[in-house]
Structure formats: C-alpha cells, structure tokens
Amino acid sequence: MRDTVLKWREGKGQSGKKFSSRYIGSMVGDVHRTLLYGGVFGYPGDTKNPNGKLRLLYEGAPMSFIMEQAGGLSTTGTRRVMEISPEQVHQRVPLVMGSPPFKKSWMLIPVGKNK
C-alpha cells in the first residue's frame, strides 16, 4: 500500500495526477470529504494491529454502505467490506474506500491481515 500511495503523490499512478494527503481526524469528516472531492480514505492494518483499528459493525460497514451507495467502493484489500459476516461484536477490519474514479487503481491493495 505504501508504494501505491507514494506513486500517487509523485503523479506516477494510473491517472498521472499528483495527489496530496489530508487527515481531518474524524472518519465521518474524512469520508465526507472523499465523497465531495474524490480520492481515497484508508485505515489499513499495521504491525501492531494487523486486522486494522476500525470496528466492522459500527464503523466499517455503515461507512462502506454509504460509500457504495454513492458509487464508490470499500474493501479490506482482498474483499468488499459489505460481504464480511461478523464473527464477534467488536471485530476489526482494515479499510480502504474511495470514490468511483479510483476503483481500479486501488481495489486490491493489500491493507492488512483479513478474516
């Protein structure tokens, strides 16, 4: 995922445009901005939290539903978030979601350990 983001910043992605990073600090605010202006929202897993930090039932799935209803896509890096059946109430998932123009360029970026 890091390589993909660096390519976008340098303008070497599929579109050839240079992109910058934005972080409001609130998932709702960040996703709202992504819907309005385009782009990608990512909260991937890391070494400490390989399954990500966002909870599937009350963060990942609701925002993924909104993103997909707006024509975008939300994925864990290997599958759609809306296709995951929760195994526990506080199950966490890595997450990358974005507006329609970016679907092809980031759809299968590996973002963490998935269940």
PDB file of C-alpha atoms in Angstrom:
ATOM      1  CA  MET A   1       0.000   0.000   0.000  1.00  0.00           C
ATOM      2  CA  ARG A   2       2.830   2.386   0.829  1.00  0.00           C
ATOM      3  CA  ASP A   3       4.245   2.078  -2.708  1.00  0.00           C
ATOM      4  CA  THR A   4       0.856   2.868  -4.245  1.00  0.00           C
ATOM      5  CA  VAL A   5       0.407   5.998  -2.107  1.00  0.00           C
ATOM      6  CA  LEU A   6       3.930   7.196  -2.927  1.00  0.00           C
ATOM      7  CA  LYS A   7       3.229   6.752  -6.644  1.00  0.00           C
ATOM      8  CA  TRP A   8       0.026   8.819  -6.304  1.00  0.00           C
ATOM      9  CA  ARG A   9       1.948  11.601  -4.535  1.00  0.00           C
ATOM     10  CA  GLU A  10       4.569  11.650  -7.310  1.00  0.00           C
ATOM     11  CA  GLY A  11       1.972  11.581 -10.093  1.00  0.00           C
ATOM     12  CA  LYS A  12       3.006   8.120 -11.288  1.00  0.00           C
ATOM     13  CA  GLY A  13      -0.366   6.469 -10.691  1.00  0.00           C
ATOM     14  CA  GLN A  14      -2.845   5.362 -13.320  1.00  0.00           C
ATOM     15  CA  SER A  15      -4.301   8.863 -13.763  1.00  0.00           C
ATOM     16  CA  GLY A  16      -0.927  10.643 -13.889  1.00  0.00           C
ATOM     17  CA  LYS A  17      -2.169  13.305 -11.429  1.00  0.00           C
ATOM     18  CA  LYS A  18      -0.271  14.275  -8.297  1.00  0.00           C
ATOM     19  CA  PHE A  19      -2.195  13.794  -5.064  1.00  0.00           C
ATOM     20  CA  SER A  20      -1.695  15.084  -1.556  1.00  0.00           C
ATOM     21  CA  SER A  21      -2.723  13.641   1.793  1.00  0.00           C
ATOM     22  CA  ARG A  22      -5.434  15.034   4.028  1.00  0.00           C
ATOM     23  CA  TYR A  23      -6.346  13.949   7.530  1.00  0.00           C
ATOM     24  CA  ILE A  24      -9.174  15.625   9.410  1.00  0.00           C
ATOM     25  CA  GLY A  25      -9.063  13.152  12.296  1.00  0.00           C
ATOM     26  CA  SER A  26     -12.667  12.032  12.118  1.00  0.00           C
ATOM     27  CA  MET A  27     -13.663   9.113   9.920  1.00  0.00           C
ATOM     28  CA  VAL A  28     -17.010  10.710   9.094  1.00  0.00           C
ATOM     29  CA  GLY A  29     -15.351  14.002   8.139  1.00  0.00           C
ATOM     30  CA  ASP A  30     -12.629  12.305   6.102  1.00  0.00           C
ATOM     31  CA  VAL A  31     -15.098  10.089   4.219  1.00  0.00           C
ATOM     32  CA  HIS A  32     -17.403  13.069   3.617  1.00  0.00           C
ATOM     33  CA  ARG A  33     -14.507  14.981   2.083  1.00  0.00           C
ATOM     34  CA  THR A  34     -13.634  11.940  -0.048  1.00  0.00           C
ATOM     35  CA  LEU A  35     -17.212  11.787  -1.333  1.00  0.00           C
ATOM     36  CA  LEU A  36     -17.301  15.513  -2.122  1.00  0.00           C
ATOM     37  CA  TYR A  37     -13.889  15.952  -3.741  1.00  0.00           C
ATOM     38  CA  GLY A  38     -12.883  12.432  -4.726  1.00  0.00           C
ATOM     39  CA  GLY A  39      -9.973  10.382  -3.556  1.00  0.00           C
ATOM     40  CA  VAL A  40      -9.307   7.512  -1.207  1.00  0.00           C
ATOM     41  CA  PHE A  41      -9.801   7.060   2.538  1.00  0.00           C
ATOM     42  CA  GLY A  42      -7.565   4.422   4.079  1.00  0.00           C
ATOM     43  CA  TYR A  43      -7.220   2.962   7.539  1.00  0.00           C
ATOM     44  CA  PRO A  44      -5.110  -0.136   6.905  1.00  0.00           C
ATOM     45  CA  GLY A  45      -3.797  -2.683   9.336  1.00  0.00           C
ATOM     46  CA  ASP A  46      -0.258  -2.312  10.643  1.00  0.00           C
ATOM     47  CA  THR A  47       2.261  -4.358  12.596  1.00  0.00           C
ATOM     48  CA  LYS A  48       0.591  -3.652  15.934  1.00  0.00           C
ATOM     49  CA  ASN A  49      -2.987  -4.034  14.619  1.00  0.00           C
ATOM     50  CA  PRO A  50      -2.889  -6.363  11.591  1.00  0.00           C
ATOM     51  CA  ASN A  51      -6.697  -6.505  11.461  1.00  0.00           C
ATOM     52  CA  GLY A  52      -6.978  -2.716  11.477  1.00  0.00           C
ATOM     53  CA  LYS A  53      -8.495  -0.480  14.137  1.00  0.00           C
ATOM     54  CA  LEU A  54     -11.957   0.233  12.757  1.00  0.00           C
ATOM     55  CA  ARG A  55     -14.789  -1.893  14.099  1.00  0.00           C
ATOM     56  CA  LEU A  56     -16.769  -3.671  11.397  1.00  0.00           C
ATOM     57  CA  LEU A  57     -20.278  -3.341  12.822  1.00  0.00           C
ATOM     58  CA  TYR A  58     -20.352   0.316  13.787  1.00  0.00           C
ATOM     59  CA  GLU A  59     -17.627   1.995  11.755  1.00  0.00           C
ATOM     60  CA  GLY A  60     -16.543  -0.072   8.749  1.00  0.00           C
ATOM     61  CA  ALA A  61     -19.861  -1.444   7.488  1.00  0.00           C
ATOM     62  CA  PRO A  62     -22.004   1.723   7.917  1.00  0.00           C
ATOM     63  CA  MET A  63     -19.484   3.980   6.143  1.00  0.00           C
ATOM     64  CA  SER A  64     -18.871   1.316   3.493  1.00  0.00           C
ATOM     65  CA  PHE A  65     -22.604   1.192   2.816  1.00  0.00           C
ATOM     66  CA  ILE A  66     -22.720   4.966   2.329  1.00  0.00           C
ATOM     67  CA  MET A  67     -19.640   4.920   0.079  1.00  0.00           C
ATOM     68  CA  GLU A  68     -21.029   2.131  -2.107  1.00  0.00           C
ATOM     69  CA  GLN A  69     -24.441   3.806  -2.369  1.00  0.00           C
ATOM     70  CA  ALA A  70     -22.610   6.895  -3.670  1.00  0.00           C
ATOM     71  CA  GLY A  71     -20.965   4.774  -6.384  1.00  0.00           C
ATOM     72  CA  GLY A  72     -17.622   4.188  -4.683  1.00  0.00           C
ATOM     73  CA  LEU A  73     -16.032   1.052  -3.339  1.00  0.00           C
ATOM     74  CA  SER A  74     -14.970  -0.120   0.112  1.00  0.00           C
ATOM     75  CA  THR A  75     -12.590  -3.006   0.573  1.00  0.00           C
ATOM     76  CA  THR A  76     -10.288  -4.686   3.073  1.00  0.00           C
ATOM     77  CA  GLY A  77      -7.756  -5.103   0.296  1.00  0.00           C
ATOM     78  CA  THR A  78      -8.994  -8.555  -0.645  1.00  0.00           C
ATOM     79  CA  ARG A  79     -12.788  -8.356  -0.386  1.00  0.00           C
ATOM     80  CA  ARG A  80     -15.705  -5.949  -0.075  1.00  0.00           C
ATOM     81  CA  VAL A  81     -16.399  -4.873   3.493  1.00  0.00           C
ATOM     82  CA  MET A  82     -20.142  -5.376   2.941  1.00  0.00           C
ATOM     83  CA  GLU A  83     -19.535  -9.087   2.223  1.00  0.00           C
ATOM     84  CA  ILE A  84     -17.972  -9.781   5.628  1.00  0.00           C
ATOM     85  CA  SER A  85     -20.148 -11.650   8.125  1.00  0.00           C
ATOM     86  CA  PRO A  86     -19.173 -10.518  11.617  1.00  0.00           C
ATOM     87  CA  GLU A  87     -17.758 -13.186  13.909  1.00  0.00           C
ATOM     88  CA  GLN A  88     -17.825 -11.007  17.022  1.00  0.00           C
ATOM     89  CA  VAL A  89     -19.356  -7.691  18.057  1.00  0.00           C
ATOM     90  CA  HIS A  90     -16.097  -5.734  18.192  1.00  0.00           C
ATOM     91  CA  GLN A  91     -14.437  -7.372  15.161  1.00  0.00           C
ATOM     92  CA  ARG A  92     -11.960  -5.038  13.484  1.00  0.00           C
ATOM     93  CA  VAL A  93     -11.154  -4.719   9.789  1.00  0.00           C
ATOM     94  CA  PRO A  94      -8.543  -2.909   7.677  1.00  0.00           C
ATOM     95  CA  LEU A  95     -10.302  -0.499   5.357  1.00  0.00           C
ATOM     96  CA  VAL A  96      -9.726   1.390   2.115  1.00  0.00           C
ATOM     97  CA  MET A  97     -12.627   3.178   0.456  1.00  0.00           C
ATOM     98  CA  GLY A  98     -12.822   5.671  -2.333  1.00  0.00           C
ATOM     99  CA  SER A  99     -14.736   7.472  -4.982  1.00  0.00           C
ATOM    100  CA  PRO A 100     -15.619   5.859  -8.350  1.00  0.00           C
ATOM    101  CA  PRO A 101     -12.689   7.171 -10.452  1.00  0.00           C
ATOM    102  CA  PHE A 102     -10.175   5.463  -8.162  1.00  0.00           C
ATOM    103  CA  LYS A 103     -11.781   1.998  -8.044  1.00  0.00           C
ATOM    104  CA  LYS A 104      -9.440   0.261 -10.470  1.00  0.00           C
ATOM    105  CA  SER A 105      -6.189   1.699  -9.151  1.00  0.00           C
ATOM    106  CA  TRP A 106      -6.600   0.640  -5.521  1.00  0.00           C
ATOM    107  CA  MET A 107      -9.184  -2.118  -5.436  1.00  0.00           C
ATOM    108  CA  LEU A 108      -6.788  -4.901  -4.422  1.00  0.00           C
ATOM    109  CA  ILE A 109      -4.138  -3.054  -2.441  1.00  0.00           C
ATOM    110  CA  PRO A 110      -3.073  -5.321   0.442  1.00  0.00           C
ATOM    111  CA  VAL A 111      -4.023  -3.432   3.612  1.00  0.00           C
ATOM    112  CA  GLY A 112      -3.686  -5.967   6.390  1.00  0.00           C
ATOM    113  CA  LYS A 113      -4.496  -9.400   7.669  1.00  0.00           C
ATOM    114  CA  ASN A 114      -8.071 -10.355   6.735  1.00  0.00           C
ATOM    115  CA  LYS A 115     -10.514 -12.885   8.094  1.00  0.00           C
TER     116      LYS A 115
END
